[in-house]
Every structure is written in C-alpha cells, then in structure tokens.
XYZ file of C-alpha atoms in Angstrom:
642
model
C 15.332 -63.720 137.797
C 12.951 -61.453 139.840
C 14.384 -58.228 138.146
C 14.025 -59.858 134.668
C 10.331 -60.395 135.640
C 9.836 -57.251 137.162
C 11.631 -55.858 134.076
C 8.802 -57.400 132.212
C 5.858 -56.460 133.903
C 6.754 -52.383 132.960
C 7.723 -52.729 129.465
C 5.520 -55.039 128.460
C 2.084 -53.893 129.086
C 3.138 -50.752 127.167
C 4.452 -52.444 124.069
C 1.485 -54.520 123.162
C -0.584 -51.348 124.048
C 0.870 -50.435 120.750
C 0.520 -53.208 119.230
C -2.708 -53.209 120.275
C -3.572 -50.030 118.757
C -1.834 -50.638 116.005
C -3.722 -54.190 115.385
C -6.999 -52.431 115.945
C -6.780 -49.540 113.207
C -5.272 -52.347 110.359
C -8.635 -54.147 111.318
C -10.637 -51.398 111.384
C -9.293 -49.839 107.936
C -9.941 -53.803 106.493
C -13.328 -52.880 106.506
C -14.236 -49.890 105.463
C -11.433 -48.726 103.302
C -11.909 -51.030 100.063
C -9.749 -48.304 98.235
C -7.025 -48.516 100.393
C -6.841 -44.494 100.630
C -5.031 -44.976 104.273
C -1.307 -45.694 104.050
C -1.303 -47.668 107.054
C 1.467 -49.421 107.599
C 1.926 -52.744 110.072
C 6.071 -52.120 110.436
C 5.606 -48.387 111.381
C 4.414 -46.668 114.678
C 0.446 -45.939 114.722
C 1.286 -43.067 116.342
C 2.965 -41.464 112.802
C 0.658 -42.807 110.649
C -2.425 -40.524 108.631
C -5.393 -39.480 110.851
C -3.289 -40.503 113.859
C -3.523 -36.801 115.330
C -2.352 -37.485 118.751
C -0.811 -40.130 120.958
C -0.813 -40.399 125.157
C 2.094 -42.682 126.388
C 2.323 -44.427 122.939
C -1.709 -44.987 122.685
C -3.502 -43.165 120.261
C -5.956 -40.452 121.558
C -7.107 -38.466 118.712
C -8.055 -40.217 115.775
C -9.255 -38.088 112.633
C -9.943 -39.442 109.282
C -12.469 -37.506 107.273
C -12.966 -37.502 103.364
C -11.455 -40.649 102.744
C -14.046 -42.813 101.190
C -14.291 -45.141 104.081
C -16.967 -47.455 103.521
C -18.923 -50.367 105.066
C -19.548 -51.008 108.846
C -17.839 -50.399 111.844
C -16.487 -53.038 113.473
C -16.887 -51.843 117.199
C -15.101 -55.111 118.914
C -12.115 -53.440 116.910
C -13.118 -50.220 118.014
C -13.450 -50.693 121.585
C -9.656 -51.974 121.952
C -8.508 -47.618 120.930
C -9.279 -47.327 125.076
C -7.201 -44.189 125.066
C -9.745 -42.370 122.647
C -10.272 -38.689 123.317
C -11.303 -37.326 120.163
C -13.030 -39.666 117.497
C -14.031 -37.967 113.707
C -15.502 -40.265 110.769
C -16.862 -37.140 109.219
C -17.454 -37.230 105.314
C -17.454 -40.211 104.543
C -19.894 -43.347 103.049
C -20.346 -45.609 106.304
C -23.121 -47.546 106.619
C -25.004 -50.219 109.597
C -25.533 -48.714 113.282
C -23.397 -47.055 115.452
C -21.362 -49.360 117.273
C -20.948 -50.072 121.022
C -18.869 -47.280 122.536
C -19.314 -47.866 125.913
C -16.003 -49.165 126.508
C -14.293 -45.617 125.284
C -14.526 -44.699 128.518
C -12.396 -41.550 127.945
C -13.901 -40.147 124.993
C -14.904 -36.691 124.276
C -15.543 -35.647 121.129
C -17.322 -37.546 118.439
C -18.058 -36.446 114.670
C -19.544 -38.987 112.762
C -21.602 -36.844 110.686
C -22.439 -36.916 106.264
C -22.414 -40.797 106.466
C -25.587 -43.316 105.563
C -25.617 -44.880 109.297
C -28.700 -46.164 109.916
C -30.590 -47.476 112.829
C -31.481 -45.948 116.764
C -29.229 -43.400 118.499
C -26.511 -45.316 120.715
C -27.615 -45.499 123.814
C -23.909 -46.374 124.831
C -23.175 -43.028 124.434
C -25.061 -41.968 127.520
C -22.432 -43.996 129.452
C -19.587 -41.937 128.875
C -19.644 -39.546 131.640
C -16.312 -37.719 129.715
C -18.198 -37.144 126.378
C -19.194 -33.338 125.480
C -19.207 -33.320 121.720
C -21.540 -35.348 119.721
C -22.190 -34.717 115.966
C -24.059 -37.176 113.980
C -25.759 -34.482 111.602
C -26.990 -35.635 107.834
C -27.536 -40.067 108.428
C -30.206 -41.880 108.083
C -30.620 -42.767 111.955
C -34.107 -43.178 113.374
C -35.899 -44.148 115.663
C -36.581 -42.235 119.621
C -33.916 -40.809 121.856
C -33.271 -42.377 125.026
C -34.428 -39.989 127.817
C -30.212 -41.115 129.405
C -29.362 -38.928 126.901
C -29.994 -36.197 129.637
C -27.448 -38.460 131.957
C -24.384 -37.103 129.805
C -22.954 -34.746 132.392
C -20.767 -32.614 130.489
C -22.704 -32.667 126.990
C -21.197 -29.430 125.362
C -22.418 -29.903 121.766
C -25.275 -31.998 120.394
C -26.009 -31.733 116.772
C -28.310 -34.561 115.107
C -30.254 -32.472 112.738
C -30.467 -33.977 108.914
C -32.286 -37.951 110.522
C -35.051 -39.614 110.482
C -35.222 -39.544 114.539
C -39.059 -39.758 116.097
C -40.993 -39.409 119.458
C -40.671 -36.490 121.880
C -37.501 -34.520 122.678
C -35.913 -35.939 125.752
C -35.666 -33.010 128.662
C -32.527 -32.123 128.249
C -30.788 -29.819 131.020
C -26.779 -29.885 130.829
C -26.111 -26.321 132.089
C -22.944 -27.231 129.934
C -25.102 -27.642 126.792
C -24.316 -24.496 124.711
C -24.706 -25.811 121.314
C -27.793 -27.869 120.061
C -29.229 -28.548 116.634
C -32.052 -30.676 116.745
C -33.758 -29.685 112.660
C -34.941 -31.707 109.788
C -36.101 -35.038 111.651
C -39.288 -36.641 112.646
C -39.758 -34.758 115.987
C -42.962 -34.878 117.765
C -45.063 -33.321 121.213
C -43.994 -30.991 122.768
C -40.225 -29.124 123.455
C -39.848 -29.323 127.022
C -39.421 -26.273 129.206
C -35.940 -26.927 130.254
C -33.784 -23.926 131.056
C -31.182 -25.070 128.797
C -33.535 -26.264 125.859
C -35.206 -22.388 125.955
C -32.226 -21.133 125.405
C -32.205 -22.143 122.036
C -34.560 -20.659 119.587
C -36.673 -22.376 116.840
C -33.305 -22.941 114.472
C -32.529 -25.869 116.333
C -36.339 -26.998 116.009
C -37.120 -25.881 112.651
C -38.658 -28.748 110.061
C -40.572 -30.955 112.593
C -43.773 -31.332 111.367
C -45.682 -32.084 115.068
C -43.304 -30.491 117.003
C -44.713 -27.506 119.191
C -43.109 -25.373 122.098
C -42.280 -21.999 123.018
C -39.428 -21.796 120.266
C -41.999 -23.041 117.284
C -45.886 -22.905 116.667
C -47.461 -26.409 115.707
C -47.802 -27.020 112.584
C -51.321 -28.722 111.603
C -50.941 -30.929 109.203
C -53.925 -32.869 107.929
C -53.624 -35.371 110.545
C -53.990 -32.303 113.574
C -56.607 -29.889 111.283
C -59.387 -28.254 113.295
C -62.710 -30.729 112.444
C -65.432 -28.745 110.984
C -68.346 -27.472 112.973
C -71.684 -29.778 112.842
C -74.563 -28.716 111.333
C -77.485 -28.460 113.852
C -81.371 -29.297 112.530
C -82.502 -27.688 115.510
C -82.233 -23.822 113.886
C -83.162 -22.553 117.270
C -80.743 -23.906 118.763
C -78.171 -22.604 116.257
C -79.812 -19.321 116.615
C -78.987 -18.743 119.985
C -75.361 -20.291 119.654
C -74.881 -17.286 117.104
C -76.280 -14.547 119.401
C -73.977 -16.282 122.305
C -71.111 -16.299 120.192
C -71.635 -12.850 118.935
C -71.600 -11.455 122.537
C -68.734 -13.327 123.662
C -66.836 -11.357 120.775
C -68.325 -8.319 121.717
C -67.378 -8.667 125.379
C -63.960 -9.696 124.874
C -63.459 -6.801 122.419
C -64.682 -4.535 125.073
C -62.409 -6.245 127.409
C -59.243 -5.618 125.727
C -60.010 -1.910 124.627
C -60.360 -1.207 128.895
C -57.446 -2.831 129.285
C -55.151 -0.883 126.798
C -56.724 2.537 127.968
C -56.188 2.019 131.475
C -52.500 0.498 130.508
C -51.570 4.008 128.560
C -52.983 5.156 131.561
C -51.246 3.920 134.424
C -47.504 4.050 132.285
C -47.839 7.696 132.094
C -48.735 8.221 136.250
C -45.795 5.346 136.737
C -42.131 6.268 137.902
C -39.260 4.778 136.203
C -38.029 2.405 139.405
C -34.446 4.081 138.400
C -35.232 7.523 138.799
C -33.785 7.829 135.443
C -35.498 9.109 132.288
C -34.460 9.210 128.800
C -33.996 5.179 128.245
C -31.234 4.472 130.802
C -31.180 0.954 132.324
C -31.743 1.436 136.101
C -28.910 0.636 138.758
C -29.880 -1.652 141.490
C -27.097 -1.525 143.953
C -23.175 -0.195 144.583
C -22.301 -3.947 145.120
C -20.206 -6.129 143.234
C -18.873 -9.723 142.949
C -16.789 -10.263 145.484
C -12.755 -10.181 143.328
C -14.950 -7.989 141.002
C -13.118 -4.260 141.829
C -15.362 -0.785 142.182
C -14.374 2.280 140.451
C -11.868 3.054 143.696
C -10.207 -0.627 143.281
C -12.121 -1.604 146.558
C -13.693 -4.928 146.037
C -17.091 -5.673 147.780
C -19.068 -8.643 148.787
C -22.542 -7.498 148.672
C -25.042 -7.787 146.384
C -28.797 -6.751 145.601
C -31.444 -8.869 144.120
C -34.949 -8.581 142.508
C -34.809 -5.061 140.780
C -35.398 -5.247 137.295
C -34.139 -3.221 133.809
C -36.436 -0.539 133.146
C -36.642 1.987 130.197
C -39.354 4.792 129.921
C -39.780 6.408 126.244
C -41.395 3.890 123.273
C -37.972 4.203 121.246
C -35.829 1.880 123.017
C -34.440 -0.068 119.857
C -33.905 -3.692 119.260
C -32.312 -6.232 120.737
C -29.762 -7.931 117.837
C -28.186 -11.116 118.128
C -24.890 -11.640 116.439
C -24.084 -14.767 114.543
C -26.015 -17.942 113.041
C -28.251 -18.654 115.856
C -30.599 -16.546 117.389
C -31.464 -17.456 121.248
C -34.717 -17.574 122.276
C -35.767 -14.302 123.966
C -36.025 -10.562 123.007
C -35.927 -7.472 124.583
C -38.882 -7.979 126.435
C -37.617 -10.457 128.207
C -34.803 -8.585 129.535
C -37.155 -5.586 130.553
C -38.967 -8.318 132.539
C -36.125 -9.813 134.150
C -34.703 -9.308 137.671
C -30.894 -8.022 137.781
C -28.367 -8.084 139.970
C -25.061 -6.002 140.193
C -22.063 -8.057 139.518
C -19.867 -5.272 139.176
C -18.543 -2.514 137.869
C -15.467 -1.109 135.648
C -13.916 1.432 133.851
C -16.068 0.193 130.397
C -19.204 -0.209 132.362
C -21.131 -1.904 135.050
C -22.004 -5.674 134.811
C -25.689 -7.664 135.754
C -27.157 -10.485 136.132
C -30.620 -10.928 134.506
C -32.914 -13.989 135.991
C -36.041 -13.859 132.739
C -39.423 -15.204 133.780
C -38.808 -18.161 131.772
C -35.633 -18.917 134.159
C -32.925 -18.575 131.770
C -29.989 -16.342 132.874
C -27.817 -13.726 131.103
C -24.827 -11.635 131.658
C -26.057 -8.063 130.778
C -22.694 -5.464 130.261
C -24.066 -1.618 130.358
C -21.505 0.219 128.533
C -20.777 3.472 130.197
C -20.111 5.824 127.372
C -23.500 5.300 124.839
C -22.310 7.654 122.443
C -18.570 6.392 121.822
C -17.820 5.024 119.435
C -20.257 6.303 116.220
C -22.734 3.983 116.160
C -21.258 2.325 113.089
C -17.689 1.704 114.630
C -19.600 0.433 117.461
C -21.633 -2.446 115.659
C -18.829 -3.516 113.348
C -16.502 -3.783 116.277
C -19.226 -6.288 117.858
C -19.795 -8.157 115.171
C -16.391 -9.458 114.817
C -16.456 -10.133 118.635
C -19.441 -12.478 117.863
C -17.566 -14.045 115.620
C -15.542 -15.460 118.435
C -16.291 -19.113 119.039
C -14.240 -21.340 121.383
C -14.493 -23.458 124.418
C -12.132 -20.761 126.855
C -14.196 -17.615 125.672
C -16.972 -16.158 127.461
C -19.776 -15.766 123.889
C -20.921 -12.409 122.877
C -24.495 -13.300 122.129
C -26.266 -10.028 121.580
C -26.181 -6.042 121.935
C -28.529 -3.413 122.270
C -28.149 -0.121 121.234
C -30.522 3.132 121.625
C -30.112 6.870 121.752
C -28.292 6.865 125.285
C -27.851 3.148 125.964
C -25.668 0.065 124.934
C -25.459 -3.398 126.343
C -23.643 -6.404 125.622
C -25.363 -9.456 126.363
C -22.850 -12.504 127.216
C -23.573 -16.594 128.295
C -24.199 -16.563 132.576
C -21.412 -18.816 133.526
C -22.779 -19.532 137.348
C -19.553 -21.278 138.800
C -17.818 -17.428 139.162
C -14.799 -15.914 138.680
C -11.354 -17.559 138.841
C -10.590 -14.457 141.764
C -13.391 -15.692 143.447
C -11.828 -19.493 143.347
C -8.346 -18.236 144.262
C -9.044 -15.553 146.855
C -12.568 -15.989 148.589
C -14.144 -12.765 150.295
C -10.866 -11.582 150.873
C -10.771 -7.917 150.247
C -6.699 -7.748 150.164
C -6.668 -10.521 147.592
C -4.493 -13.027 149.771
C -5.172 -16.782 149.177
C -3.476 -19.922 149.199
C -1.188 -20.785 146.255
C -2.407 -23.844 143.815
C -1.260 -27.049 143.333
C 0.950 -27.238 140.237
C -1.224 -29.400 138.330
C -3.800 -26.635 138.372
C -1.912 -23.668 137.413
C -0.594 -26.194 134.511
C -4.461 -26.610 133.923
C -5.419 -22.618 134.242
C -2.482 -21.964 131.967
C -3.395 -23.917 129.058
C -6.633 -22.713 128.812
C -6.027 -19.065 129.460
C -3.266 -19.221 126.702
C -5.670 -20.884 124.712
C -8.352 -18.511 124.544
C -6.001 -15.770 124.093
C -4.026 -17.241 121.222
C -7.622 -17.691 119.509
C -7.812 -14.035 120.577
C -4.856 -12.648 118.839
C -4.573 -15.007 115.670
C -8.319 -13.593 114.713
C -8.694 -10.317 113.269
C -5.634 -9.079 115.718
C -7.495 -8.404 118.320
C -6.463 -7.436 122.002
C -8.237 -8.677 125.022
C -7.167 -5.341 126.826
C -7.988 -6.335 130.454
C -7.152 -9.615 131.485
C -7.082 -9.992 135.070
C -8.065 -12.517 137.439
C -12.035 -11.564 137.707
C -12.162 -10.985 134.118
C -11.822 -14.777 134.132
C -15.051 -16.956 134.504
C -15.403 -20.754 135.414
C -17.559 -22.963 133.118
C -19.891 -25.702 133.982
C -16.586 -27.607 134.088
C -14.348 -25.461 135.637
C -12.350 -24.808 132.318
C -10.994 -21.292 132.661
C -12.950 -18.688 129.711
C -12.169 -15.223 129.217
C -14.407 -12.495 129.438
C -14.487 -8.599 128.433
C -12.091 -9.170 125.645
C -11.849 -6.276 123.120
C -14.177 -3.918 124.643
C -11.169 -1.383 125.193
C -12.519 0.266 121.726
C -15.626 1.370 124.112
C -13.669 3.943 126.501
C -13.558 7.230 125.491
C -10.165 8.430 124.803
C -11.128 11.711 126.635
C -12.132 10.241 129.379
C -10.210 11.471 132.826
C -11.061 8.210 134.638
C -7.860 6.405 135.738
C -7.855 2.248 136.133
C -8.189 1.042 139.421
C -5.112 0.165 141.462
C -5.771 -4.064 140.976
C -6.237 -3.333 137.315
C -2.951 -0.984 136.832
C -0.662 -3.491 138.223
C -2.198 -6.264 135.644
C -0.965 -3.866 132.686
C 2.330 -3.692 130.958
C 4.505 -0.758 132.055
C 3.942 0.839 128.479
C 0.258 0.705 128.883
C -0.506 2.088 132.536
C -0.999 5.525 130.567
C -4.695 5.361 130.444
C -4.807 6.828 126.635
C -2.448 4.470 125.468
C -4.154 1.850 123.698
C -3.389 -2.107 125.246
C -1.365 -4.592 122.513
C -0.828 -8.230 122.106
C 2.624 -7.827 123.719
C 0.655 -6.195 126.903
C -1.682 -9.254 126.677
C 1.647 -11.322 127.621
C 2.447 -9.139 129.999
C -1.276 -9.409 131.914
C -0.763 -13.260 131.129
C 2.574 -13.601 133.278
C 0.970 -11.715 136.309
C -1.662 -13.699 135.955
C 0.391 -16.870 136.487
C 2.411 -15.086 139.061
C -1.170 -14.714 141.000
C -1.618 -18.381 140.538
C 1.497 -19.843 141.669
C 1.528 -17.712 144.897
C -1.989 -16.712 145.586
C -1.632 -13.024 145.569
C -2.991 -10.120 143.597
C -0.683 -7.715 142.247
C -1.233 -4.683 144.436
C 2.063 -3.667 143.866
C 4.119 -3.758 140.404
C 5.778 -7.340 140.669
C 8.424 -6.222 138.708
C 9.665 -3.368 140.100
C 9.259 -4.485 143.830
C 10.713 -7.361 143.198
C 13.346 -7.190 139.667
C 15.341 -10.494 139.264
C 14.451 -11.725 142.574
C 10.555 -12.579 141.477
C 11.481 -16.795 141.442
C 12.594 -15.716 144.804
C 9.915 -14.168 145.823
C 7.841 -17.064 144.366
C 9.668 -19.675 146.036
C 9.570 -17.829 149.328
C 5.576 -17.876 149.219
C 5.125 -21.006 148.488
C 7.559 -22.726 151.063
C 5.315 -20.461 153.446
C 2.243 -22.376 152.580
C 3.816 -25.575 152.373
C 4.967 -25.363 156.109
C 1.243 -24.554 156.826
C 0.204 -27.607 155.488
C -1.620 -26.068 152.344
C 0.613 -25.351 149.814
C 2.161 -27.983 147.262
C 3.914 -31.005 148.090
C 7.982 -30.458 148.112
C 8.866 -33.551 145.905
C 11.213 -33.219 142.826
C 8.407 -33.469 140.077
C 6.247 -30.575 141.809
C 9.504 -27.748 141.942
C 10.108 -28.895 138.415
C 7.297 -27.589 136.786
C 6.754 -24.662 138.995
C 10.256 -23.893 137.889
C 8.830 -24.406 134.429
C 6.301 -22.418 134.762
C 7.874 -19.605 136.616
C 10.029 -18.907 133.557
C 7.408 -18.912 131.452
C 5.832 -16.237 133.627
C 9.090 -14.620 133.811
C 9.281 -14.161 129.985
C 6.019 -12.514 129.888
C 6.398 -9.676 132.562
C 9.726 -8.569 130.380
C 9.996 -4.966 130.637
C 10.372 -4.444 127.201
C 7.601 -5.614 124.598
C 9.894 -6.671 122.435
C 11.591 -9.096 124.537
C 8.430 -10.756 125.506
C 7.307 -14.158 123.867
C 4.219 -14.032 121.410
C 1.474 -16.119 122.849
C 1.698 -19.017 120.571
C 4.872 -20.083 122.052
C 3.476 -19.201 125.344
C 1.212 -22.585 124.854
C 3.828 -24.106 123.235
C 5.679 -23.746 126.241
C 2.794 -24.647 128.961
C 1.941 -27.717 126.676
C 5.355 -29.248 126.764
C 5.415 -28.741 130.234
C 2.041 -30.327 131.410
C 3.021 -33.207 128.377
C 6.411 -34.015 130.552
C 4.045 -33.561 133.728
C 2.245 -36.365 132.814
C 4.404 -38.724 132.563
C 6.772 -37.818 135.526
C 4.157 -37.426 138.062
C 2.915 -41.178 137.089
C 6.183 -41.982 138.669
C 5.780 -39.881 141.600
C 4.219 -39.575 144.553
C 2.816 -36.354 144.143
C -0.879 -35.822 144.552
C -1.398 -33.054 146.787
C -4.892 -32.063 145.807
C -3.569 -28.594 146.633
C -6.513 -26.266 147.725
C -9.022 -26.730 144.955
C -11.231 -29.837 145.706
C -10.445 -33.338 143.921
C -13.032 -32.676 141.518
C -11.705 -29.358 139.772
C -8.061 -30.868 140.809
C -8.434 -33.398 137.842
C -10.171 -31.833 135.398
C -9.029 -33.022 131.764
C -8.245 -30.422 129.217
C -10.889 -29.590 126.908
C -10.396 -31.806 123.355
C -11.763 -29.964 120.569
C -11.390 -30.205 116.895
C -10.249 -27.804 113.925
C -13.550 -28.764 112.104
C-alpha cells in the first residue's frame, strides 16, 4: 500500500502538470482566438501542438504564436498556470485590455508582445522577474509612466517600447547587461538621465519625444517651452544702457574666443604627441596585457598601465563610422579624450581599453598592418562583421580608418576572459578542471556563436582560443576577434605564438595558410579539452597524446577529484564527461574531413545537457565544481528567431 502511494506521489504531480498546461492554453485560445486559427487539440499532447516550440519535463517552455489573428484579452489567471515559461511571443496580432499579471512566470525570459492594441500602464509585474532579459512591447497603445523598478530587472538584455503613448521621465536605467534599447515615438518628457548604459545609446532610441532633452537629443520647444518675448521698457534710458551693456558683452566674448583659438593653434604646434609617434598613429601605453591574454613571444603577463590616452597629431585623422542601424552615442572625439589601457596584444594587433569622460567603456582593436587589405576590401569585410548580431558574439560596433591607422571598436564586456576564469594569474596556464555542468554550459554557447558564425556569409572565426573568449554581464560565454584573419598580411614573417599554434588544426599551423570552418572544429575540441581538464594546450594534444587523450582526460581529472576540487565521481557526472569527451574527440580529428560540421556539434552538446537534466534531478550530484554557485547555475540564454 505504501509503494502504491509512493508510486503516486512521482507520477502524479507530473501528469496533471500536463494537464495543466494543456487546460491552460484551451482556455487561453477560448478567448482570443474567435477564428479558431489554432488546431489545438484536448486528446493530444500540448507539447506537439502549433506554437508549442519547446517543452521541459513535459511542461511547455517556449510558447510562440504570432500572426494568428488572436483577439480579445488575456486571461492572465490562465496565464499564470504555463509556470515553466521561458520564452513568451504574442507578436502580430489584434489583442486588446492591459497586460496581465506575470509575476507568477517566475522563469521567464523573453517576452514579445509587440503590433497589438494593448492598452493601459506598463506591467509593473514585470520588474519582478529577476530571469527576464527580453522585453518587446513596440507599436500598442500603452500609456501612462514607467515604474522607476523597471531599473530592478537584473539581467534586462533588450527593451524595446517605442510606437506608445508612454509619459513622464525616463526611469535611470543602468543594466550593464542592457545592450539593446528603443525608447522612440511616445510621450517622453525631462530629461534622459546620465546613466552609463542609457549614453550608450544615441538619439535613435530617443527620437520623436517632443519634451524630451539629454545629451543624445536637443529639446525641442514647442509652444508650450518657447522663449517669452523681451518687455518693452518706458524708461528709454534705461534701455539705452541695456543695449550698450549688451553690445559689450558680445564684444568681449568675441574677443574671448578669438584669444583662445590663437593661443590653442599655438600651444598644439609646441605640444609633443604623448606617443612619440607622428603621422596619426594611436600611442602605446604599456607592454602589458590581460593576464591569459598572450604577447607576441606567447608569454602571458599580468600587468597593466592606466590613464594614458589615444593621441593623433596631423588634422586628417578620418571618421569614426559605425556599422549597422544604430549609431552609439560618441564620436571620435571621445575616443581621443579617453584613457586606455593595454589589454593585449596579437598577431592582428594590439587590444585597449578606452574609459570616455562621459564613463562609458569600449574595446578599441589597433590593427597592425593599416595598409592591408585595400581600403575597400577592408570596409566591406567589416561591414558584414557588423552584421553579426547574437547573444554569444562579442558586437563590432564601429571602425576607424586613416592613412596609417585602423581600429575596430567592440562592446567592453568587464567580467574578462574565459582564460582568466579557468586559469587565474597563472603564467603556465594550469587550473582546476570544471564541473560538468559548466563545460555543458560553455559548450553550448561557444557552439552557438560559432554555428551563427559559419551559417552567415561562411565566415571563419580564425582564432578561437580560450582568451579570445569574453564573459558577459551574465557569464554567458561570447566570442571575440572572429574573422579578422583577412587583416594579416600574407607576407608577413611573424609566426603565431606557441598557446595560439597548438589551438590550430594541423593543416593550418602554416602561418600563410588561410584558417576554415573544419579548423574552427578543430580549435572548438581543444577548447573543450582545456575545459574538462584545466590545461592550455602547450603541447599538440593530439600528437602527445593519440588515442590515449580520454585517458589522459580521465587521469586529470581523478587528480583533482582526490584533491578535493575536481568533480564529484557519481555515475551521472562520468556520463556526460564521457559525452562530452567524444564530442571533443571528433573535433581534434586529424583529418578535416573526418571532423563533424558545427551544427551537429550543438546537436550533440544539446542532447547531452537535455539528458543532463533530467538524470542529475535524480542524482546527487551538485558539486559546484570551482566556479562559484552563481555562474554554476546559470540558465542558457532563450532567444527567438524573430
């Protein structure tokens, strides 16, 4: 009788889950699908059925319907019972009333419910949902002010709400994790606030607020704002002397600024570029790097220099162009201003970061070679790189190009490089292995990024390595100096660095050889190598160690584990390292040809974290490993093909 009962208790909670789910969507499409465009079906699984995009555990976690002539109100009682929702898209469609209650989707995060007729305030449950980073509610009829909590949304990625009726002042928004803000076409008022990551944005994401003012727009004085008229005076002495008064303070300030630009000239021609360069080249401040980030020699180094700035002499420097729909809000000015430090430096070029005087922060990339490629090759290679949008990839926002300089101008990503996370100030490289669940977590998103990579335009990334991979504001993994292989001089006698040579495919090491997609796999399964044992490759995996690699693997890791700081021994955790380890061994095949493309490669890693998740709820396995609990149980990033 026990058993039966115990029996119960599993199966049934996850049966009327279903149910549940099931129940919830047949309510939901009873009132706002009048034409009955949804083929839902009460004797089928939820899971199967039309907008359904993805289930977790039989509970449905992506739900997508856009398009479909859904009208009417939500009914967010009904709503409230998908618990499981990740990713939530009404987009295109004819709903009406206010934005429900969402508060109890505690895991959502993504939400499109833009081109409907919602009305009413912005929900303020949204600002509960400490998961959420995508919110689109674009071209409604919403009004009303934003609550300042909106600014409590920890990981708010993407906030769109242009196309309302929204009024009052703009909250001060300052996610570091905010990359993507459109804020146009409402009823917008005072003024934008100074927030590092609202000035990144330039007056785009502003435009078509009639009293809104800030360093992205200039007011705009409507009737309501215009400058009163000057009163007439009956005292004509009185306004005598204002003139002369008036006239002098013109006079003076004329005088003023005439000084001023003579003894500028002046003092530009006596001053020394701070470089010691001439010629418009972008001074060095330092020899140091990142620590993970390699010299010329392969030696990595843990110093760094602050405070120095860019500095060009000459008045033909060019212009700073930004690539894509959305300019950012500063110029080349403001990098000539800005303080830089040396990140690092590589066979392409050496790397800064630039601290403007407004406080926002760039990645600045000075390409070594400004005269190869021809200057056309150079910006059409660059604008397809710009074209590269997605959540694991390190944006190209800008590049600068003059008679003997080019930079690149990438997103600062502040939480480092994943060599950093792995290996410390190590200079040999050696750190502790990570927990399974991470490398399962670094995988995905690495393969990610580098799918998007090679299914656009065929590109290459070239150089993926450890350092070349950056943390975001939450910890996803994003790739960084993809493509720029097109930069190095083919006659060029430098040779890669001994870290870098043993990250390339056999067929590549020849520095004249151009890198391939297949060579990308190759980097990709070091890479997870690295990962699962917490070393860097300075020696060729393959040929030290041939067959024996899972040997190898398994050798380093039982090290660890007898330390006390590797991963747990149970069944589920040598599973999926086994898992993995093939997949790694598939990608370090000595021949290209026998080497999986990357789309299976996430096929692969996604089946494997997919049976991870439901074996290790039945285990006793969670070893944070050595990252902290916090990056330990990071979700995946949920985005949609919109």
């Amino acid at each position: 009788m026990h058993l039966i009962f115990l029996l119960l208790c599993v199966i049934l909670p996850s049966s009327m889950a279903e149910i549940n789910d099931a129940n919830a969507l047949l309510d939901l499409k009873s009132t706002i699908d009048p034409q009955n465009s949804l083929p839902w079906n009460k004797d089928s699984d939820p899971c199967t059925w039309e907008g359904v995009k993805e289930c977790i555990k039989g509970r449905v976690s992506k739900l997508v319907v856009e398009n479909s002539y859904l009208t009417g109100t939500i009914n967010g009682g009904k709503l409230s019972l998908l618990s499981q929702l990740r990713v939530l898209s009404f987009k295109s469609n004819n709903l009406t009333g206010n934005i429900p209650d969402m508060s109890r989707l505690f895991n959502l995060k993504v939400l499109y419910l833009n081109l409907n007729e919602f009305t009413g305030p912005f929900p303020n449950s949204l600002s509960s949902l400490h998961r959420l980073k995508t919110i689109v509610l674009s071209n409604n009829k919403l009004s009303g002010k934003l609550p300042s909590s909106i600014s409590e949304i920890p990981r708010l990625y993407m906030l769109y709400l242009d196309g309302n009726q929204f009024t009052g002042e703009i909250p001060e928004l300052n996610q570091t994790s905010l990359k993507f803000l459109n804020l146009s076409n409402n009823r917008f008022s005072g003024e934008i606030p100074r927030t590092v990551a609202l000035l990144q944005f330039n007056k785009s994401s502003f435009m078509n607020n009639v009293d809104l003012c800030g360093v992205q727009i200039e007011c705009n004085l409507g009737p309501a704002m215009s400058i009163p008229p000057l009163k007439r005076h009956h005292n004509h002495r009185l306004s005598h002397k204002t003139k002369i008064i008036l006239i002098a303070g013109i006079s003076g300030g004329i005088a003023l600024i005439l000084i001023g630009l003579v003894l500028g000239i002046f003092f530009c021609k006596r001053r020394p570029g701070r470089s010691g360069k001439k010629n418009g080249r972008v001074e060095e401040t330092g020899p140091s790097a990142l620590p993970g980030e390699e010299r010329e020699k392969g030696e990595p180094s843990g110093g760094e220099r602050k405070g120095a700035g860019f500095s060009w002499e000459g008045d033909k420097i060019g212009k700073l162009v930004f690539i894509g729909e959305e300019e950012m809000n500063y110029d080349m000015e403001d990098l000539l201003k800005a303080s830089a430090e040396t990140l690092g430096r590589g066979r392409i070029g050496s790397t800064y970061k630039a601290v403007m005087e407004s406080g926002y922060i760039v990645t600045v990339k000075r390409l070594k070679d400004a005269t190869y490629p021809r200057l056309d090759e150079f910006t059409r290679h660059l604008l397809v790189l710009g074209r590269l949008k997605h959540p694991n990839i390190v944006p190209l926002r800008a590049y600068f190009q003059a008679k003997e300089e080019r930079l690149l101008v990438f997103d600062y990503f502040p939480n480092g490089s994943l060599f950093s996370l792995l290996h410390g100030n190590r200079p040999s490289g050696g750190g502790k292995p990570l927990h399974w669940t991470s490398c399962l977590k670094i995988a995905e998103d690495l393969a990610t990024g580098l799918l998007y990579i090679h299914q656009n335009f065929g590109l290459v990334h070239g150089n993926l390595k450890s350092s070349n991979v950056l943390l975001g504001s939450d910890f996803e993994s994003c790739l960084t100096d993809y493509g720029l292989h097109s930069f190095r001089n083919p006659e060029s006698a430098e040779e890669p660095s001994t870290a870098s040579l043993f990250y390339s495919a056999p067929e590549c090491r020849d520095y004249r050889k151009l890198p391939t997609q297949q060579a990308d796999v190759y980097s990709f399964g070091v890479l997870l190598l690295e990962l699962m044992t917490g070393r860097t490759p300075f020696q060729d995996l393959v040929e030290e160690h041939g067959t024996d690699i899972p040997k190898w693997v398994k050798s380093v890791r039982e090290e660890e584990t007898e330390s006390g700081e590797g991963s747990s021994g149970n069944e589920t955790s040598e599973e999926k390292l086994r898992a993995l380890l093939s997949i790694a061994m598939a990608c370090v095949a000595v021949s290209p040809k026998s080497r999986p493309e990357m789309k299976d490669v996430l096929r692969m890693i996604r089946d494997t974290r997919a049976e991870a998740h439901i074996s290790s709820n039945n285990s006793s396995d969670h070893s944070p490993g050595r990252w902290s609990d916090t990056v330990q149980s990071l979700p995946r990033e949920e985005h949609l093909s919109i």
